[in-house]
Short mmCIF file of C-alpha atoms and ligand atoms in Angstrom, two decimals:
data_model
loop_
_atom_site.label_atom_id
_atom_site.label_comp_id
_atom_site.label_asym_id
_atom_site.label_seq_id
_atom_site.Cartn_x
_atom_site.Cartn_y
_atom_site.Cartn_z
CA MET A 210 220.20 87.78 34.62
CA LEU A 211 216.45 87.42 35.00
CA GLU A 212 214.57 84.73 33.20
CA PHE A 213 211.49 85.58 31.15
CA ASP A 214 209.52 83.62 28.64
CA PRO A 215 211.21 84.28 25.27
CA ARG A 216 207.79 84.89 23.71
CA ALA A 217 207.11 87.78 26.12
CA LEU A 218 210.54 89.21 25.35
CA ALA A 219 209.76 88.87 21.62
CA ALA A 220 206.59 90.95 22.04
CA VAL A 221 208.58 93.75 23.65
CA GLU A 222 211.26 93.44 20.98
CA ARG A 223 208.71 93.75 18.20
CA LEU A 224 207.40 97.01 19.71
CA ARG A 225 210.91 98.39 20.08
CA ARG A 226 211.90 97.51 16.54
CA ALA A 227 208.86 99.45 15.35
CA GLY A 228 210.26 102.48 17.19
CA PHE A 229 208.19 102.39 20.38
CA ASP A 230 209.70 102.29 23.85
CA ALA A 231 208.50 99.11 25.58
CA ALA A 232 209.23 96.95 28.63
CA LEU A 233 207.89 94.08 30.70
CA VAL A 234 206.28 95.47 33.86
CA GLY A 235 204.57 94.64 37.14
CA GLY A 236 204.05 91.16 38.56
CA CYS A 237 206.23 89.30 36.06
CA VAL A 238 209.29 91.40 36.94
CA ARG A 239 208.61 91.08 40.67
CA ASP A 240 208.11 87.30 40.49
CA SER A 241 211.12 86.79 38.30
CA LEU A 242 213.36 88.67 40.77
CA LEU A 243 211.98 86.38 43.48
CA GLY A 244 212.81 83.31 41.39
CA ILE A 245 209.12 82.46 40.94
CA PRO A 246 208.09 81.66 37.36
CA PRO A 247 205.67 84.47 36.30
CA HIS A 248 202.11 83.24 35.78
CA ASP A 249 201.21 86.03 33.40
CA TYR A 250 202.95 88.75 31.46
CA ASP A 251 202.24 92.46 31.20
CA ALA A 252 204.08 94.76 28.81
CA ALA A 253 203.89 98.56 28.74
CA THR A 254 204.72 100.67 25.73
CA ALA A 255 204.63 104.14 24.19
CA ALA A 256 202.58 102.72 21.28
CA ARG A 257 198.88 103.63 21.26
CA PRO A 258 196.27 100.85 21.33
CA GLU A 259 195.58 101.11 17.58
CA GLU A 260 199.32 100.93 16.91
CA ILE A 261 199.63 97.87 19.14
CA ARG A 262 196.74 96.18 17.32
CA ALA A 263 198.30 96.93 13.92
CA LEU A 264 201.75 95.74 14.95
CA PHE A 265 200.39 92.40 16.15
CA ALA A 266 197.85 92.11 13.34
CA GLY A 267 199.05 88.57 12.53
CA CYS A 268 198.48 87.32 16.10
CA PRO A 269 195.24 86.38 17.86
CA GLN A 270 194.25 89.37 20.02
CA TYR A 271 191.41 90.89 22.00
CA ASP A 272 190.63 94.06 23.91
CA ALA A 273 191.54 93.26 27.51
CA GLY A 274 190.55 96.58 29.06
CA SER A 275 188.41 98.71 26.85
CA ARG A 276 188.57 101.81 29.07
CA PHE A 277 192.33 101.79 29.16
CA GLY A 278 193.06 100.30 25.79
CA THR A 279 194.88 97.19 26.99
CA VAL A 280 195.40 94.77 24.11
CA ALA A 281 196.01 91.09 24.82
CA VAL A 282 198.08 89.42 22.09
CA GLU A 283 199.00 85.78 21.71
CA LEU A 284 202.47 84.74 20.62
CA ASP A 285 202.92 81.00 20.07
CA GLY A 286 200.43 80.18 22.79
CA LEU A 287 201.51 82.79 25.36
CA TRP A 288 199.13 85.68 26.06
CA VAL A 289 200.80 89.01 26.80
CA GLU A 290 198.76 92.04 27.91
CA VAL A 291 200.12 95.16 26.27
CA THR A 292 199.11 98.56 27.69
CA THR A 293 200.02 102.05 26.60
CA PHE A 294 202.11 104.02 29.15
CA ARG A 295 199.76 106.20 31.08
CA ARG A 296 199.27 108.64 33.89
CA GLU A 297 196.12 108.64 35.92
CA GLU A 298 194.51 111.80 37.22
CA GLY A 299 191.64 112.90 39.40
CA TYR A 300 190.26 109.98 41.40
CA ALA A 301 187.11 111.69 42.65
CA ASP A 302 185.25 108.61 43.90
CA HIS A 303 188.04 106.49 45.48
CA ARG A 304 187.49 104.00 42.71
CA ARG A 305 189.04 104.65 39.41
CA PRO A 306 190.67 107.50 37.61
CA ASP A 307 188.36 110.09 36.08
CA ARG A 308 190.79 110.58 33.22
CA VAL A 309 193.50 108.42 31.77
CA ALA A 310 196.24 110.29 29.99
CA PHE A 311 198.55 108.38 27.69
CA SER A 312 202.20 109.21 28.18
CA PRO A 313 205.33 108.65 26.09
CA ARG A 314 207.37 107.89 29.24
CA LEU A 315 207.85 104.61 31.07
CA GLU A 316 208.60 106.58 34.28
CA ASP A 317 205.07 107.99 34.38
CA ASP A 318 203.64 104.53 33.96
CA LEU A 319 205.73 103.12 36.82
CA ALA A 320 204.84 106.04 39.12
CA ARG A 321 201.10 105.30 38.89
CA ARG A 322 201.57 101.70 40.09
CA ASP A 323 200.57 100.72 43.61
CA PHE A 324 203.58 99.22 45.40
CA THR A 325 207.32 99.53 44.86
CA ILE A 326 207.71 95.81 44.22
CA ASN A 327 205.05 96.09 41.48
CA ALA A 328 206.60 99.21 39.95
CA MET A 329 209.67 97.78 38.27
CA ALA A 330 210.23 97.18 34.57
CA TRP A 331 212.52 95.02 32.48
CA GLY A 332 213.68 96.88 29.38
CA PRO A 333 216.58 96.67 26.95
CA ALA A 334 218.95 98.20 29.50
CA GLY A 335 217.90 95.69 32.14
CA LEU A 336 216.01 96.46 35.32
CA VAL A 337 214.27 99.83 35.71
CA ASP A 338 213.72 100.39 39.42
CA ARG A 339 212.89 104.03 40.26
CA PHE A 340 211.25 103.42 43.63
CA GLY A 341 213.50 100.94 45.38
CA GLY A 342 211.40 97.89 44.56
CA ARG A 343 214.35 95.55 44.50
CA ALA A 344 215.53 96.62 47.96
CA ASP A 345 211.98 96.13 49.27
CA LEU A 346 211.89 92.66 47.73
CA GLU A 347 215.08 91.85 49.62
CA ARG A 348 213.64 93.26 52.84
CA ARG A 349 210.39 91.45 52.09
CA LEU A 350 208.31 94.62 52.41
CA VAL A 351 205.17 95.91 50.74
CA ARG A 352 205.53 99.69 50.45
CA CYS A 353 203.46 102.23 48.55
CA VAL A 354 204.90 104.13 45.62
CA GLY A 355 204.78 107.69 46.98
CA ASP A 356 202.59 108.94 49.82
CA PRO A 357 200.44 106.05 51.11
CA ASP A 358 197.52 108.27 52.16
CA ARG A 359 197.33 109.85 48.74
CA ARG A 360 197.65 106.53 46.92
CA PHE A 361 194.96 104.89 49.03
CA ARG A 362 192.63 107.89 48.63
CA GLU A 363 193.00 107.53 44.86
CA ASP A 364 191.91 103.91 44.82
CA ALA A 365 190.36 102.37 47.92
CA LEU A 366 191.08 98.82 46.73
CA ARG A 367 194.82 99.34 47.20
CA PRO A 368 194.91 98.70 50.98
CA LEU A 369 193.35 95.30 50.35
CA ARG A 370 195.72 94.66 47.43
CA GLY A 371 198.63 95.48 49.72
CA LEU A 372 197.45 92.95 52.29
CA ARG A 373 196.83 90.40 49.57
CA LEU A 374 200.36 90.83 48.26
CA ALA A 375 201.78 90.53 51.78
CA ALA A 376 199.82 87.30 52.29
CA GLN A 377 200.73 85.93 48.85
CA LEU A 378 204.47 86.58 49.21
CA ASP A 379 204.59 86.26 52.98
CA PHE A 380 205.93 89.81 53.23
CA ALA A 381 205.40 92.43 55.94
CA LEU A 382 203.89 95.86 55.35
CA GLU A 383 206.29 98.76 55.68
CA GLU A 384 205.32 100.78 58.77
CA GLU A 385 203.82 103.88 57.15
CA THR A 386 202.04 101.79 54.54
CA ALA A 387 200.60 99.60 57.32
CA ALA A 388 199.36 102.62 59.29
CA ALA A 389 197.74 104.07 56.17
CA VAL A 390 196.13 100.70 55.37
CA ARG A 391 194.36 100.84 58.74
CA ARG A 392 193.21 104.41 58.14
CA HIS A 393 191.85 103.76 54.66
CA LEU A 394 190.26 100.31 54.96
CA PRO A 395 186.79 101.81 55.63
CA GLU A 396 186.86 103.38 52.15
CA LEU A 397 186.73 99.87 50.74
CA SER A 398 182.96 100.37 50.95
CA HIS A 399 183.23 102.56 47.82
CA VAL A 400 184.68 99.72 45.77
CA ALA A 401 182.63 97.26 43.71
CA TRP A 402 182.16 93.98 45.58
CA GLU A 403 183.47 92.02 42.60
CA ARG A 404 186.90 93.67 42.90
CA VAL A 405 186.87 93.19 46.67
CA ARG A 406 185.92 89.52 46.32
CA GLU A 407 188.73 88.83 43.89
CA GLU A 408 191.43 90.27 46.17
CA PHE A 409 189.92 88.86 49.35
CA LEU A 410 189.63 85.30 48.03
CA ARG A 411 193.21 85.44 46.79
CA LEU A 412 194.28 86.76 50.19
CA ILE A 413 192.60 84.05 52.25
CA CYS A 414 193.97 81.33 49.95
CA SER A 415 197.55 82.63 50.26
CA PRO A 416 200.32 81.13 52.41
CA GLY A 417 200.51 84.18 54.71
CA ALA A 418 196.74 84.53 55.17
CA CYS A 419 196.67 83.64 58.86
CA ARG A 420 199.22 86.25 59.90
CA VAL A 421 197.60 89.01 57.83
CA LEU A 422 194.11 88.19 59.15
CA LEU A 423 195.37 88.19 62.75
CA ASP A 424 197.27 91.46 62.28
CA PHE A 425 194.40 93.18 60.45
CA PRO A 426 191.10 91.93 61.90
CA GLU A 427 189.53 95.23 60.79
CA MET A 428 190.10 94.14 57.19
CA ALA A 429 188.21 90.86 57.68
CA VAL A 430 185.39 92.75 59.43
CA GLN A 431 185.25 95.33 56.65
CA VAL A 432 184.76 92.56 54.09
CA LEU A 433 182.64 90.26 56.29
CA PRO A 434 180.95 92.53 58.87
CA GLU A 435 179.21 89.50 60.39
CA LEU A 436 182.61 88.62 61.92
CA GLY A 437 182.67 91.84 63.95
CA PRO A 438 181.29 90.38 67.21
CA ALA A 439 183.72 87.42 66.96
CA VAL A 440 186.81 89.61 67.29
CA GLY A 441 188.04 89.38 70.87
CA PHE A 442 185.00 87.32 71.95
CA ASP A 443 186.15 85.34 75.00
CA GLN A 444 184.66 81.83 74.88
CA ARG A 445 184.94 81.20 78.66
CA ASN A 446 185.38 77.50 77.93
CA PHE A 447 188.28 75.28 79.03
CA HIS A 448 188.20 73.60 75.64
CA HIS A 449 189.02 76.89 73.87
CA LEU A 450 192.26 78.80 74.31
CA TYR A 451 191.43 81.54 71.80
CA ASP A 452 188.72 84.09 71.16
CA VAL A 453 186.22 83.23 68.42
CA TYR A 454 187.95 85.24 65.68
CA THR A 455 191.47 83.98 66.44
CA HIS A 456 190.17 80.42 66.58
CA SER A 457 188.43 80.86 63.20
CA VAL A 458 191.56 82.24 61.55
CA ARG A 459 193.61 79.37 62.94
CA ALA A 460 191.05 76.94 61.56
CA LEU A 461 191.37 78.66 58.18
CA GLU A 462 195.11 78.07 58.25
CA GLY A 463 194.49 74.35 58.78
CA VAL A 464 192.39 73.72 55.66
CA SER A 465 193.41 73.49 52.00
CA PRO A 466 193.57 76.80 50.16
CA SER A 467 190.29 76.57 48.27
CA PRO A 468 187.80 79.44 48.59
CA ALA A 469 184.95 77.19 49.81
CA LEU A 470 186.97 75.58 52.59
CA ARG A 471 188.71 78.76 53.68
CA LEU A 472 185.47 80.77 53.75
CA ALA A 473 183.77 77.97 55.68
CA ALA A 474 186.60 77.89 58.24
CA LEU A 475 186.57 81.67 58.67
CA LEU A 476 182.78 81.75 59.13
CA HIS A 477 182.12 78.40 60.82
CA ASP A 478 181.63 79.94 64.28
CA VAL A 479 180.01 83.20 63.16
CA GLY A 480 176.88 82.15 65.10
CA LYS A 481 178.75 81.88 68.42
CA PRO A 482 178.45 85.40 69.87
CA SER A 483 174.66 85.49 69.50
CA THR A 484 174.16 82.02 71.08
CA PHE A 485 176.54 82.48 74.01
CA THR A 486 175.29 81.37 77.42
CA LEU A 487 177.05 80.94 80.76
CA ASP A 488 176.20 78.01 83.04
CA GLU A 489 176.25 78.16 86.84
CA SER A 490 179.89 77.12 86.94
CA GLY A 491 180.81 80.10 84.73
CA THR A 492 181.53 78.02 81.63
CA GLY A 493 180.51 79.39 78.23
CA HIS A 494 178.30 77.40 75.81
CA PHE A 495 177.07 78.07 72.29
CA TYR A 496 174.16 75.71 71.77
CA GLY A 497 172.90 75.69 68.19
CA HIS A 498 175.59 78.08 66.93
CA ASP A 499 176.13 76.03 63.76
CA ARG A 500 172.54 76.61 62.68
CA ALA A 501 172.43 80.18 64.01
CA GLY A 502 175.50 81.00 61.94
CA LEU A 503 173.97 79.88 58.65
CA PRO A 504 171.88 82.97 57.80
CA LEU A 505 174.77 85.23 58.84
CA ALA A 506 177.25 83.36 56.64
CA ASP A 507 174.75 83.20 53.80
CA ARG A 508 174.23 86.95 53.89
CA ALA A 509 177.97 87.63 54.04
CA LEU A 510 178.76 85.36 51.09
CA GLU A 511 175.90 86.71 49.03
CA ARG A 512 177.04 90.28 49.61
CA LEU A 513 180.59 89.33 48.67
CA ARG A 514 179.19 87.98 45.37
CA VAL A 515 180.77 84.58 45.90
CA ASP A 516 179.66 82.22 43.14
CA ARG A 517 176.77 79.98 43.96
CA GLU A 518 178.66 76.68 43.97
CA THR A 519 181.31 77.95 46.38
CA ARG A 520 178.67 79.54 48.60
CA GLU A 521 176.64 76.35 48.82
CA ARG A 522 179.71 74.24 49.57
CA ALA A 523 180.76 76.64 52.32
CA LEU A 524 177.27 76.79 53.86
CA LEU A 525 176.97 73.03 53.95
CA LEU A 526 180.28 72.80 55.82
CA ILE A 527 179.23 75.48 58.31
CA ALA A 528 175.86 73.84 58.90
CA ARG A 529 177.40 70.43 59.52
CA HIS A 530 180.61 71.26 61.32
CA HIS A 531 179.36 69.66 64.53
CA LEU A 532 178.35 66.38 62.90
CA PRO A 533 179.45 63.57 65.26
CA VAL A 534 181.88 61.22 63.50
CA GLU A 535 181.84 57.47 64.05
CA ASP A 536 184.16 54.66 63.16
CA GLY A 537 183.29 52.16 60.50
CA ARG A 538 181.95 51.62 57.05
CA ARG A 539 178.34 52.23 58.08
CA TRP A 540 178.84 55.85 59.15
CA ALA A 541 181.07 56.66 56.17
CA GLY A 542 178.59 55.12 53.71
CA ARG A 543 175.60 56.90 55.23
CA TRP A 544 177.21 60.32 55.10
CA ALA A 545 178.92 59.82 51.76
CA ARG A 546 175.49 59.04 50.35
CA ARG A 547 173.90 62.11 51.96
CA LEU A 548 176.60 64.68 51.24
CA GLY A 549 178.69 63.16 48.45
CA THR A 550 182.28 62.05 49.03
CA ARG A 551 183.85 65.38 48.14
CA ALA A 552 181.76 67.33 50.64
CA LEU A 553 182.28 64.66 53.29
CA LEU A 554 186.06 64.76 52.86
CA GLU A 555 185.96 68.55 53.07
CA LEU A 556 183.87 68.30 56.22
CA LEU A 557 186.37 65.92 57.84
CA GLU A 558 189.13 68.34 56.88
CA LEU A 559 187.30 71.29 58.42
CA LYS A 560 186.56 69.33 61.58
CA GLY A 561 190.25 68.43 61.92
CA ALA A 562 191.30 72.05 61.51
CA ASP A 563 188.56 73.21 63.89
CA GLY A 564 189.79 70.81 66.56
CA ALA A 565 193.44 71.72 66.10
CA ALA A 566 192.58 75.44 66.28
CA CYS A 567 191.18 75.17 69.82
CA GLY A 568 194.68 75.12 71.26
CA THR A 569 193.79 72.34 73.73
CA PRO A 570 194.38 68.53 73.72
CA ASP A 571 192.09 66.78 71.25
CA GLY A 572 191.22 63.58 73.13
CA GLY A 573 191.74 61.26 70.14
CA GLN A 574 189.50 63.23 67.78
CA ARG A 575 192.27 63.62 65.18
CA ALA A 576 192.85 59.86 64.95
CA LEU A 577 189.10 59.24 64.61
CA LEU A 578 188.88 61.76 61.76
CA ASP A 579 191.85 60.14 60.02
CA ARG A 580 190.17 56.74 60.19
CA ALA A 581 186.91 58.17 58.85
CA ARG A 582 188.79 59.81 56.00
CA ALA A 583 190.49 56.51 55.13
CA GLN A 584 187.07 54.86 55.13
CA VAL A 585 185.63 57.46 52.72
CA LEU A 586 188.65 57.15 50.43
CA ALA A 587 188.21 53.37 50.44
CA LEU A 588 184.55 53.81 49.40
CA GLU A 589 185.70 56.02 46.54
CA ALA A 590 188.38 53.57 45.49
CA GLU A 591 186.03 50.61 45.42
CA GLY A 592 183.45 52.64 43.44
CA ALA A 593 180.82 52.09 46.13
CA CYS A 594 177.22 52.72 45.14
CA LEU A 595 176.23 56.07 46.66
CA THR A 596 173.57 57.45 44.31
CA LEU A 597 170.25 56.19 42.96
CA ARG A 598 171.72 56.23 39.48
CA GLU A 599 174.29 53.61 40.48
CA LEU A 600 171.77 51.34 42.19
CA ALA A 601 171.28 47.98 40.43
CA VAL A 602 167.47 48.42 40.40
CA ASP A 603 165.42 51.42 39.28
CA GLY A 604 161.89 52.82 39.18
CA HIS A 605 160.74 50.33 36.54
CA ASP A 606 161.77 47.46 38.76
CA ALA A 607 159.90 48.99 41.70
CA LEU A 608 156.74 49.40 39.58
CA ALA A 609 157.10 45.84 38.29
CA ALA A 610 157.29 44.68 41.91
CA GLY A 611 153.88 46.29 42.47
CA LEU A 612 154.92 49.49 44.23
CA LYS A 613 153.06 52.67 43.33
CA GLY A 614 153.40 56.45 43.60
CA PRO A 615 155.59 57.79 46.40
CA ALA A 616 156.33 54.26 47.62
CA VAL A 617 158.64 53.84 44.61
CA GLY A 618 160.98 56.61 45.77
CA THR A 619 160.76 55.59 49.41
CA ALA A 620 161.69 52.00 48.60
CA LEU A 621 164.59 52.88 46.31
CA ASN A 622 166.00 55.37 48.82
CA ALA A 623 165.72 52.88 51.64
CA LEU A 624 167.58 50.30 49.54
CA LEU A 625 170.25 52.83 48.62
CA ASP A 626 170.78 53.70 52.30
CA ARG A 627 171.40 50.06 53.13
CA VAL A 628 173.64 49.49 50.12
CA ALA A 629 175.67 52.62 50.87
CA GLN A 630 176.06 51.54 54.50
CA GLY A 631 177.33 48.15 53.39
CA GLU A 632 174.35 46.14 54.66
CA LEU A 633 173.23 44.96 51.23
CA GLU A 634 175.12 44.03 48.07
CA ASN A 635 174.40 46.24 45.08
CA ASP A 636 173.29 43.15 43.24
CA ARG A 637 170.16 43.02 41.08
CA GLU A 638 168.82 39.67 42.36
CA THR A 639 169.24 40.71 45.98
CA LEU A 640 167.62 44.08 45.45
CA LEU A 641 164.68 42.65 43.47
CA ARG A 642 164.04 40.30 46.39
CA GLU A 643 164.12 43.26 48.78
CA LEU A 644 161.68 45.20 46.57
CA ALA A 645 159.26 42.27 46.69
CA ARG A 646 159.53 42.18 50.52
CA PHE A 647 158.92 45.91 50.61
CA GLN A 648 155.74 45.44 48.59
CA GLU A 649 154.54 42.68 50.93
CA GLY A 650 155.15 44.91 53.92
CA MET A 651 153.01 47.72 52.53
P1 LIG B 896 199.61 88.81 40.34
O1 LIG B 896 199.19 88.66 38.91
O2 LIG B 896 200.58 87.84 40.85
O3 LIG B 896 198.47 89.06 41.23
P2 LIG B 896 200.28 91.39 39.56
O4 LIG B 896 201.23 92.36 40.18
O5 LIG B 896 200.45 91.01 38.15
O6 LIG B 896 200.37 90.16 40.48
P3 LIG B 896 197.75 92.43 38.78
O7 LIG B 896 196.49 92.66 39.55
O8 LIG B 896 197.74 91.51 37.63
O9 LIG B 896 198.83 91.97 39.82
O10 LIG B 896 198.25 93.87 38.31
C1 LIG B 896 199.30 94.05 37.39
C2 LIG B 896 200.09 95.31 37.74
O11 LIG B 896 199.26 96.47 37.57
C3 LIG B 896 200.57 95.38 39.18
O12 LIG B 896 201.83 94.76 39.33
C4 LIG B 896 200.62 96.85 39.45
O13 LIG B 896 201.83 97.39 38.94
C5 LIG B 896 199.50 97.42 38.61
N1 LIG B 896 198.23 97.57 39.34
C6 LIG B 896 197.21 96.69 39.40
N2 LIG B 896 196.18 97.16 40.12
C7 LIG B 896 196.54 98.39 40.52
C8 LIG B 896 195.91 99.41 41.30
N3 LIG B 896 194.69 99.25 41.81
N4 LIG B 896 196.60 100.56 41.49
C9 LIG B 896 197.83 100.74 40.97
N5 LIG B 896 198.48 99.83 40.25
C10 LIG B 896 197.85 98.66 40.03
MG1 LIG B 897 199.06 89.86 36.98
#
């Protein structure tokens, strides 16, 4: 017996009692069969959108997909998306159906779904599984419903969705589906970047991301063309066991699954191919690749329509990934003040993953990074002063000490540097004395 939220079952029951065929469908059935609690619920029904709205008139609701008439309804705090059974016809532009035809039959609605494991329903008679979804779940396979070439021609996002699902569930792609994915990935260029971004970010933050990215480098290059030269690029350096792309994917696997960190790891060495030089001994070098990579990464993230905050976090990490780390409170305070503790902790994480992804001995780097991390966490825990706002003196004090114009900012920043590095107490008396000395020195 599968377990579903009783409120989702009640929504289906209400539709059925009103005389409309209805069932839970898609991801919630798949996840439930896998023993994973569903994170959202979709129901499909023979009722038309206006009938759905009327039947749930007493519940909060909104139009969740105006083109297709999906109605989201809330039952005791649970949102369920209810969609009329439909068939889709005529995908002329690889993007979306030209026409949507409502259907009275659940079978039609299941047949239009992308993968067998997503094309099951839970109705009054139990599981409806027309395409062998359950067997594929047991075999841990992502397989198209019907002919993969046809399904991917209809909607060019599906190859990426298939890879995302494989990464999310740690499944393999069934052989014919995998071959068709490779053939149809180029058509992803017809799909809106917003839809691509959504699937791609979910993919790279999934547990199986590394394997999927290594098996399908053409997918990563389709989404981030700047990575093209990195694939197979031999680093000719004893410190590096892997080519640039493989190394980057391994670094991605080593950082937490947040979009900023994972994008930064994937793109951190994007500047390597263009800065490659060989010395007389035949060893490869990439001087300045961190800076050279910045405009490439910036362009890639902008094109992918990554939100500004994530993009800026990722770019900062890429720009700084060669920052030399030192032991002690002084280094931690200086960089926590410049970057903020969150960015600094992310940078230490990326540097650790970068080092581990070289495939060669690390010469004590890991231990150094761990100590630096402990230092930054200690600063956080003690509430160390790291911003001008937290400093025990301010602009008024600087003016009162006789400083003028730009000297005010210079003095306060210099004091903050020393406080953050642990050289001065963040104590008003002490800092006022320092301001007076600053004024004398002018
Ligand atoms: P999760 O929410 O865990 O990502 P999901 O399967 O619910 O998984 P959604 O993107 O929410 O994924 O889609 C809901 C369902 O709609 C899918 O299970 C699938 O049956 C169907 N579906 C979604 N997108 C497509 C598509 N492009 N082509 C065909 N069917 C699709
Ligand atoms: Mg879903």
